Tab-separated table of C-alpha atoms (C1' of nucleotides) in Angstrom:
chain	number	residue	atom	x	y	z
A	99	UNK	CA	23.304	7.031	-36.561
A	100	UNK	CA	24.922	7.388	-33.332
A	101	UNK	CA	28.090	9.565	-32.693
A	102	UNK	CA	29.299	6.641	-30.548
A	103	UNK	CA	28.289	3.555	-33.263
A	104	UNK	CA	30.669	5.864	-35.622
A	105	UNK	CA	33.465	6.567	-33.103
A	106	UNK	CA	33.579	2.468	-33.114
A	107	UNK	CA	33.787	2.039	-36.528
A	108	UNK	CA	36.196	4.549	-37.074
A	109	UNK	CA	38.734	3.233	-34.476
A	110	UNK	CA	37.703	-0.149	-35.624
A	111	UNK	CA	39.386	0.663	-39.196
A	112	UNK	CA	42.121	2.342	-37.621
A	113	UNK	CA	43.285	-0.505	-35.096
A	114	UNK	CA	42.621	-3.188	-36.786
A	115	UNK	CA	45.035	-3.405	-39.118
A	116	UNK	CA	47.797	-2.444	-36.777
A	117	UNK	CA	47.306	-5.362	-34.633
A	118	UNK	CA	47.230	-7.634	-37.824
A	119	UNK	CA	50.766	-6.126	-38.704
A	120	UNK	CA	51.794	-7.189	-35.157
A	121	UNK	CA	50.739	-10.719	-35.691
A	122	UNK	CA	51.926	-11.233	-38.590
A	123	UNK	CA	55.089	-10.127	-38.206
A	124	UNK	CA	55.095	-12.466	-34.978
A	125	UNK	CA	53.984	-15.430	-36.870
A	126	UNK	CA	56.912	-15.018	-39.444
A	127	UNK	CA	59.816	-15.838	-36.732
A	128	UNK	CA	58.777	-19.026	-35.815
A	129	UNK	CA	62.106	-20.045	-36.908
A	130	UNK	CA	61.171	-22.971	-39.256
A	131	UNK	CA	57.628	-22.730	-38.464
A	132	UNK	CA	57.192	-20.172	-40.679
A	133	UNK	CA	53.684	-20.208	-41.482
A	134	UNK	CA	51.247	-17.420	-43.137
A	135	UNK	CA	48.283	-16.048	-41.035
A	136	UNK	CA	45.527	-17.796	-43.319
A	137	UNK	CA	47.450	-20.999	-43.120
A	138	UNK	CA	47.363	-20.445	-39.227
A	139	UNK	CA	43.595	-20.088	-39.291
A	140	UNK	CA	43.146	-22.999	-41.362
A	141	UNK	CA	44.746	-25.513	-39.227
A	142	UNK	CA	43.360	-24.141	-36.538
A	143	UNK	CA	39.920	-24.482	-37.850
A	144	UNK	CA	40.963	-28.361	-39.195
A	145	UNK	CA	42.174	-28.856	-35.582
A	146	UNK	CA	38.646	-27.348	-34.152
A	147	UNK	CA	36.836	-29.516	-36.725
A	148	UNK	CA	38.680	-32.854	-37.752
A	149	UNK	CA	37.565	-33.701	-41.403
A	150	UNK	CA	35.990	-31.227	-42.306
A	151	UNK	CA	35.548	-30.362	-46.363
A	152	UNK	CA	37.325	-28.019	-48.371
A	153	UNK	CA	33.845	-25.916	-48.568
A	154	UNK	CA	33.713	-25.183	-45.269
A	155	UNK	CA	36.855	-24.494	-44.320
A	156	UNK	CA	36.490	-21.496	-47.241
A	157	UNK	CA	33.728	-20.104	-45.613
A	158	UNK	CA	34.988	-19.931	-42.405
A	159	UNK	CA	38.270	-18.095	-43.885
A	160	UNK	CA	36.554	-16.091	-46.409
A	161	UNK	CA	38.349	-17.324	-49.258
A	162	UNK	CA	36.718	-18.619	-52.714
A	163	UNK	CA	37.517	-22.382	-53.061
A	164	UNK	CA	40.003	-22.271	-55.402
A	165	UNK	CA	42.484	-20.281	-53.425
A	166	UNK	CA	41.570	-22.797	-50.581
A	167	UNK	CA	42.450	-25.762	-52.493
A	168	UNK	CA	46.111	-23.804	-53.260
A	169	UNK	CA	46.175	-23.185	-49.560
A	170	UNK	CA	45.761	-26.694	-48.460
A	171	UNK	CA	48.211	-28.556	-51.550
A	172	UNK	CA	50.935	-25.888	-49.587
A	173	UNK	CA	50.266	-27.329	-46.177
A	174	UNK	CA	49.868	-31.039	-47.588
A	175	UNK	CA	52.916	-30.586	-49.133
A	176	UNK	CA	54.798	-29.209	-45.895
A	177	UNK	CA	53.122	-31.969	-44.587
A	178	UNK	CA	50.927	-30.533	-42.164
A	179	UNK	CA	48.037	-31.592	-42.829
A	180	UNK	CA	46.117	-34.573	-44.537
A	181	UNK	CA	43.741	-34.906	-47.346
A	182	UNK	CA	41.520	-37.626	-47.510
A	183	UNK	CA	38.508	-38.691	-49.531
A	184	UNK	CA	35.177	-38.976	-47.389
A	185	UNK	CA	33.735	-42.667	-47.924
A	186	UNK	CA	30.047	-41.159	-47.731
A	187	UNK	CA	30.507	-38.498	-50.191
A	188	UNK	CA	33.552	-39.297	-52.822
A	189	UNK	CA	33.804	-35.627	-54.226
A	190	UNK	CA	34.449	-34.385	-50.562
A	191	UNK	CA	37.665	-34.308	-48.786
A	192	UNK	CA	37.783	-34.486	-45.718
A	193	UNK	CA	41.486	-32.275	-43.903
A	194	UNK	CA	42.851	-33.103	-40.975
A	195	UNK	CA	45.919	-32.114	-39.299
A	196	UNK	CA	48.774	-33.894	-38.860
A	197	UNK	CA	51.175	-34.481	-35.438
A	198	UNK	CA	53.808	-32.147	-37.056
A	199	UNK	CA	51.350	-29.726	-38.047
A	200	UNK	CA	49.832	-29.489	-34.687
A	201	UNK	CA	53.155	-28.816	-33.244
A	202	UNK	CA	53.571	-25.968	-35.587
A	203	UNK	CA	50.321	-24.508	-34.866
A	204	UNK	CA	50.455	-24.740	-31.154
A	205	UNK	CA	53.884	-23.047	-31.147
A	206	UNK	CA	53.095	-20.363	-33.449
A	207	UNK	CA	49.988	-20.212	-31.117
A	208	UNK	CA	52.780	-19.113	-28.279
A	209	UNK	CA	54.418	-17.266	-30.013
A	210	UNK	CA	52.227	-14.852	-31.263
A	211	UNK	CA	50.381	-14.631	-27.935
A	212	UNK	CA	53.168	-14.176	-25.220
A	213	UNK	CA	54.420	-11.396	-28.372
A	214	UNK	CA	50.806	-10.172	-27.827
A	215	UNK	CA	50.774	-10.043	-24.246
A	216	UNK	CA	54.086	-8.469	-23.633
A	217	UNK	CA	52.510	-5.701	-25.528
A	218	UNK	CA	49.576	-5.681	-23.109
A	219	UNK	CA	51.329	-6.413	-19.547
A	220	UNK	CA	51.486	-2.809	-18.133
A	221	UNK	CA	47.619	-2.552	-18.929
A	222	UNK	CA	45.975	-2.583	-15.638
A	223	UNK	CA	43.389	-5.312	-15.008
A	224	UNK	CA	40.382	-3.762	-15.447
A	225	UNK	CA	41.774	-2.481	-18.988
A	226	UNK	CA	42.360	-5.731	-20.129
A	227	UNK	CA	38.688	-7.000	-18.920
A	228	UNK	CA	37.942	-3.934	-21.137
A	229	UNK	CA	39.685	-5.293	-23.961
A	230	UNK	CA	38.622	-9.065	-23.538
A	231	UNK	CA	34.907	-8.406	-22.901
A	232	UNK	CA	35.297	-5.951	-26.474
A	233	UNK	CA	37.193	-8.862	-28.142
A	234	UNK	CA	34.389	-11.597	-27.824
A	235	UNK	CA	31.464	-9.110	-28.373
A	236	UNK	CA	33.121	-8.401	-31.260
A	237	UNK	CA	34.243	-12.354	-32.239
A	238	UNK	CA	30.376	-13.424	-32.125
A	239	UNK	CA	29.537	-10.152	-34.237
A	240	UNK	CA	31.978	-10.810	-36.871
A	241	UNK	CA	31.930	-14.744	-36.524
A	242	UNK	CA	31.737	-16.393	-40.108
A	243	UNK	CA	31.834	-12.768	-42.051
A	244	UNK	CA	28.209	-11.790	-40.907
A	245	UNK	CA	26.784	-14.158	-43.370
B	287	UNK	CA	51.353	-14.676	-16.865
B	288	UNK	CA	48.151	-14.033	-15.764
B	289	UNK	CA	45.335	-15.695	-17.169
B	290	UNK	CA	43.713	-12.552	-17.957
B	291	UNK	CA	46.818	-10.991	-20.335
B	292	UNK	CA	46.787	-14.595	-21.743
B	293	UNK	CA	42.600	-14.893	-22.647
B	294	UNK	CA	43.314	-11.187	-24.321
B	295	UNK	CA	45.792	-12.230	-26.647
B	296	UNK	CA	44.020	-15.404	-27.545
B	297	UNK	CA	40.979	-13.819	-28.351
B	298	UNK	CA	42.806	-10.674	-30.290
B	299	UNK	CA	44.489	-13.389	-32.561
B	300	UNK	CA	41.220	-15.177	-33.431
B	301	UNK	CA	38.933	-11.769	-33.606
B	302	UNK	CA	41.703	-9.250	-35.652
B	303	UNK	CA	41.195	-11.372	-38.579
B	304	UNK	CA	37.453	-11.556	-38.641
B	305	UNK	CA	37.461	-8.002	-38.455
B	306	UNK	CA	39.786	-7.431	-41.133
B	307	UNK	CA	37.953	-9.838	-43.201
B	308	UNK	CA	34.652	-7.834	-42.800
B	309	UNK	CA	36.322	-4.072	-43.630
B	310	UNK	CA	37.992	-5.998	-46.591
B	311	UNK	CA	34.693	-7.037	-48.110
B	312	UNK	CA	33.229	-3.870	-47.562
B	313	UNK	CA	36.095	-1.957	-49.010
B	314	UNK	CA	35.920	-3.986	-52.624
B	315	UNK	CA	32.278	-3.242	-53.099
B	316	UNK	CA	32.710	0.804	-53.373
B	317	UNK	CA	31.278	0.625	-57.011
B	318	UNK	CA	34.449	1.671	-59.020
B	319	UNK	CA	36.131	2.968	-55.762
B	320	UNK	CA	37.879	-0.269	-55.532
B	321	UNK	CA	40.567	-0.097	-53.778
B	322	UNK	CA	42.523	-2.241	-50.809
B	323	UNK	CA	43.552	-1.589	-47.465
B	324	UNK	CA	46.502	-0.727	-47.754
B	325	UNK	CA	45.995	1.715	-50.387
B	326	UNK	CA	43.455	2.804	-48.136
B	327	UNK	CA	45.471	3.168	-45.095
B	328	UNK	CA	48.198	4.870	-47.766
B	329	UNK	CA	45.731	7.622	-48.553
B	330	UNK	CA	44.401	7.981	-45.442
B	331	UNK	CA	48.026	8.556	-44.112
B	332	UNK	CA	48.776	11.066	-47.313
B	333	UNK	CA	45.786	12.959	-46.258
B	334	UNK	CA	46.652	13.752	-42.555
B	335	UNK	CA	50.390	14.235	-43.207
B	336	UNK	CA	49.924	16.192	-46.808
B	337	UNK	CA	53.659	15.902	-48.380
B	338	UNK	CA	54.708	13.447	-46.000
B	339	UNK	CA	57.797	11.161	-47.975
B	340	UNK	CA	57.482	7.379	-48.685
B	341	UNK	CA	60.035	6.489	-45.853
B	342	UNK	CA	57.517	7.741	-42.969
B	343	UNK	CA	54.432	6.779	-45.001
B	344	UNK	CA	56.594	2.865	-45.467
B	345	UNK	CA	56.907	3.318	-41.568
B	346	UNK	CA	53.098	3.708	-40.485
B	347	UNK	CA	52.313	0.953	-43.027
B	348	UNK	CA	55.067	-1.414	-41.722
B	349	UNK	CA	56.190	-2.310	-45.028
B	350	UNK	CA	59.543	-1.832	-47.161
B	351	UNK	CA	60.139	1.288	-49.193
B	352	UNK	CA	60.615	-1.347	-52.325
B	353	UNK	CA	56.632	-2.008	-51.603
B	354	UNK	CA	55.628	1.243	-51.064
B	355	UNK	CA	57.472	2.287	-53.491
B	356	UNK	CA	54.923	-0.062	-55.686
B	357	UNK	CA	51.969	0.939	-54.054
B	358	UNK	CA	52.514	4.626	-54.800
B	359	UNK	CA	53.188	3.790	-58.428
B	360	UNK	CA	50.129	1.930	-58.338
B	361	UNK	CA	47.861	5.070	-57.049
B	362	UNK	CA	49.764	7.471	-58.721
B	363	UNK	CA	48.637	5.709	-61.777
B	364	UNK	CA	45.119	6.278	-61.186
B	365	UNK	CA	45.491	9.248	-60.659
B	366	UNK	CA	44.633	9.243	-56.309
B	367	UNK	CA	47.586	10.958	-55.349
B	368	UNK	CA	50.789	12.653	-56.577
B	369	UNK	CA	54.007	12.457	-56.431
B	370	UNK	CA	56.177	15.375	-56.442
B	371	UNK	CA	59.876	16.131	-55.328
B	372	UNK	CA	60.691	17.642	-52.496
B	373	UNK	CA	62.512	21.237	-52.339
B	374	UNK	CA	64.865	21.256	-49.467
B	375	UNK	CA	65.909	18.098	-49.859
B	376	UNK	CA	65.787	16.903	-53.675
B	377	UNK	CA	66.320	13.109	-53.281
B	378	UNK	CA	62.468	12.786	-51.592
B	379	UNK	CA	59.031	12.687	-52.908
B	380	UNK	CA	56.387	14.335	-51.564
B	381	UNK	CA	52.919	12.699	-51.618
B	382	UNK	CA	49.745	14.038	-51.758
B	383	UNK	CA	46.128	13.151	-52.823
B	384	UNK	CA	44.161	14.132	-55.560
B	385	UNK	CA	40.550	15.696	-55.521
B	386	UNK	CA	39.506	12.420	-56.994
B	387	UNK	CA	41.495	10.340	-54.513
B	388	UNK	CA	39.785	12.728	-51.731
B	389	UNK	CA	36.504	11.372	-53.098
B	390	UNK	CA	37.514	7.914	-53.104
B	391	UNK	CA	38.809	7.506	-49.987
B	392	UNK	CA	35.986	9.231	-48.275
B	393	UNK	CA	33.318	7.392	-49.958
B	394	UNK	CA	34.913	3.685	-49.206
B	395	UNK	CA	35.349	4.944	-45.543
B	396	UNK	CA	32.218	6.077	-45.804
B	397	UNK	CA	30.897	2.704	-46.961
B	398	UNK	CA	33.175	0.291	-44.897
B	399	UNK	CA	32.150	2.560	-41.713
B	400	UNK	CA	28.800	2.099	-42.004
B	401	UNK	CA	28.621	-1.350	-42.589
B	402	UNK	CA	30.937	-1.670	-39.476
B	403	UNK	CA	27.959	0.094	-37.947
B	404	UNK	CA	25.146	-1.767	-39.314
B	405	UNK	CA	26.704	-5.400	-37.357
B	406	UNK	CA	27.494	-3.348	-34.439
B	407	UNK	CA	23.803	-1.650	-34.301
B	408	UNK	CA	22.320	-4.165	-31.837
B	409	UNK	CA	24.890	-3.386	-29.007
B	410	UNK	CA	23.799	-1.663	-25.676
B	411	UNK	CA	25.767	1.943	-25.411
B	412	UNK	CA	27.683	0.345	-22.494
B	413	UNK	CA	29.215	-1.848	-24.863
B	414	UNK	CA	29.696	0.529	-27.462
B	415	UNK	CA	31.692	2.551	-25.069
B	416	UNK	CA	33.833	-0.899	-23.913
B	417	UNK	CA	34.569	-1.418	-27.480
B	418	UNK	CA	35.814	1.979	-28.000
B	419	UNK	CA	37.821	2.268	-25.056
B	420	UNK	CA	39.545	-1.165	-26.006
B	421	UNK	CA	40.324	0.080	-29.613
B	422	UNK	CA	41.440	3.004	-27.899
B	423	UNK	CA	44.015	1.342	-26.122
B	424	UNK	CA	44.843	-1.353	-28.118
B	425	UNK	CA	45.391	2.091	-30.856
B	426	UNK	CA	47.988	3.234	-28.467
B	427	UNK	CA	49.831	0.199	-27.995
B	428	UNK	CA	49.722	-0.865	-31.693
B	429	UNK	CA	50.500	2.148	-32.971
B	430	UNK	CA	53.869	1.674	-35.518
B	431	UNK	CA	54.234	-1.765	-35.192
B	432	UNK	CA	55.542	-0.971	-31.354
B	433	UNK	CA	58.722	-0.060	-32.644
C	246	DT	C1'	18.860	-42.974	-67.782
C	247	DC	C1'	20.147	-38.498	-68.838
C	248	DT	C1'	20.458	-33.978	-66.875
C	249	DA	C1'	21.282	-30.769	-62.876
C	250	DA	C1'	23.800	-29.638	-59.314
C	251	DT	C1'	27.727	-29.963	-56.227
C	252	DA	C1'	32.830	-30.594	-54.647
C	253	DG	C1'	37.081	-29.835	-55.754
C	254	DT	C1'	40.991	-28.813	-58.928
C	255	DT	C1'	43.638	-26.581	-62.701
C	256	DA	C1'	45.071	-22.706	-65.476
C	257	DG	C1'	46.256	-18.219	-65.901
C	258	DA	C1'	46.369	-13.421	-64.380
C	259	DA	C1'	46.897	-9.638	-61.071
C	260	DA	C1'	48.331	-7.772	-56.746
C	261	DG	C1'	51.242	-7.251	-52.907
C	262	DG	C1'	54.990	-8.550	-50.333
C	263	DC	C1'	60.233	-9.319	-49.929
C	264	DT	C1'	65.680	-8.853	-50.722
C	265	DA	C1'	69.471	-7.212	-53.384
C	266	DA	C1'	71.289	-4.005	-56.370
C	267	DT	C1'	71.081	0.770	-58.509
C	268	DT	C1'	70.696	5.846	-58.975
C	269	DA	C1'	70.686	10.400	-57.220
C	270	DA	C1'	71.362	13.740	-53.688
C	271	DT	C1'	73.233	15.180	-49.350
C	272	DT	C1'	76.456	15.154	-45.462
C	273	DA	C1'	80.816	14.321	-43.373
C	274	DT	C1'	85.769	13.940	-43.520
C	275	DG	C1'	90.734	13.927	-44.748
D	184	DC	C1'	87.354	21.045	-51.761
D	185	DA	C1'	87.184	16.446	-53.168
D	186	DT	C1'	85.896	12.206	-52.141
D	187	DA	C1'	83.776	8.849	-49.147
D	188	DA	C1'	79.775	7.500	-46.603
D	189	DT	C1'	74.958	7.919	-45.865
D	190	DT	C1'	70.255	8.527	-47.102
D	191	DA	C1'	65.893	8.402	-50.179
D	192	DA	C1'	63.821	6.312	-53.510
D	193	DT	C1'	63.510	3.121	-57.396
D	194	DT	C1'	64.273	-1.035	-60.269
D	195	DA	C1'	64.773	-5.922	-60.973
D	196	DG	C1'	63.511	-10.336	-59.957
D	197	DC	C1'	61.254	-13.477	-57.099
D	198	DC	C1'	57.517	-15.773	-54.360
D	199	DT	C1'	52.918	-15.988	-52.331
D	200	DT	C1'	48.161	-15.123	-52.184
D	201	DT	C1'	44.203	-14.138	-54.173
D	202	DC	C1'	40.840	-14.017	-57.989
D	203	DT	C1'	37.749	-15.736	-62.204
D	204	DA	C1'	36.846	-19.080	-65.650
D	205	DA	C1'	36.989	-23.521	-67.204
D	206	DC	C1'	37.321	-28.454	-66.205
D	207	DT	C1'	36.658	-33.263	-63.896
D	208	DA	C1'	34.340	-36.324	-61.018
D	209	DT	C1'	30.558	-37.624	-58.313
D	210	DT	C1'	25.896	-37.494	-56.673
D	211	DA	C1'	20.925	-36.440	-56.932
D	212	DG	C1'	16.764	-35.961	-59.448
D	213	DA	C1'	13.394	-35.716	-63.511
DNA sequence: TCTAATAGTTAGAAAGGCTAATTAATTATG
DNA sequence: CATAATTAATTAGCCTTTCTAACTATTAGA
């Protein structure tokens, strides 16, 4: 096991979690559009893949299907997104998200990044193509939990 | 806003999670050492700053002293750390961890680290060493919720 | 057709956050 | 020096998110 492979991991733990807290707290003062970070992934993933079922919208968050199925009745309920019944499959549902809910997600998309990017801005350029390159080596690695 | 800055904190937003997601999973499968992240990070805290209070230990976890509060109680109950009073100043705790918290804590960092490891195996050292340095920095800048 | 498997939901419990109010100890002030 | 203000932590009460287990409805298969 490399010293390097284990410096990663370590910092990986460490970091991590830090730059969660910083989202999150971003995402919570959207004034009104106060959503949670797994309901922000979920639309997002609805928006990436219109009608798409229940089941694979829990694998893609990592969530068993019954907290899913809580998850979605919220954002049905706030109205954000819409659950259908697929004609070709009537057990399936089949999400998709709504013009309201887009607007929510797109500006609690903003938000979060120009919070993000203040953060970054005195980086110098060839730090942040440091950071970006790491970020989508890292995004196919841990793409759908490694499954 | 350079498009750079901007493609950083788009990617950090979808790839934080996915990491998170991974280290969670790996955490909850220590074999009786189950234990979450923030307990984790609690511990881990607790064991570089040995009687540190539960106002600076609230502070690197960016969470109220109410929750801490709960999260202490919570380890103190199984016996992972302790909870003492402080001498000069009789109104705070002091924290520390147990011999059996010691073993806890090392063994699911031990486990989440090298399953961070084994998805991270197949990368050249060159990006090893981009990874690091990005986790390095993004460390710095995340570091207490940028307070 | 009757049984298996699959998709989603419901029920109920535990954990982890929060704010507001409380207790105890220390510091500052009239 | 006595009392007021501040600080550290806890308690109370709430809400959200997650889980497992059990259930319903639909489809596929023997």
């Amino acid at each position: 096991m490399s010293k390097l492979l284990d410096a990663c991991s370590q910092t990986l733990m460490e970091t991590a979690p830090q730059i969660m807290q910083a989202i999150r707290v971003e995402m919570r003062r959207g004034r009104g559009s106060d959503i949670s970070i797994p309901q922000f992934r979920a639309m997002r993933f609805i928006q990436r893949y219109p009608d798409s079922s229940l089941s694979s919208l829990a694998e893609h968050l990592g969530l068993t299907p019954p907290s899913v199925s809580k998850l979605v009745d919220g954002l049905v309920n706030q109205k954000l997104i819409l659950r259908g019944r697929s004609p070709e499959d009537r057990r399936k549902i089949t999400l998709s998200v709504t013009t309201t809910g887009s607007a929510i997600v797109n500006s609690a998309r903003i938000n979060a990044r120009s919070t993000l990017a203040e953060k970054m801005k005195n980086l110098s350029d060839s730090d942040l193509r440091s950071i970006l390159q790491a970020m989508q080596l890292l995004h196919l690695i841990f793409n759908d939990q490694g499954k």
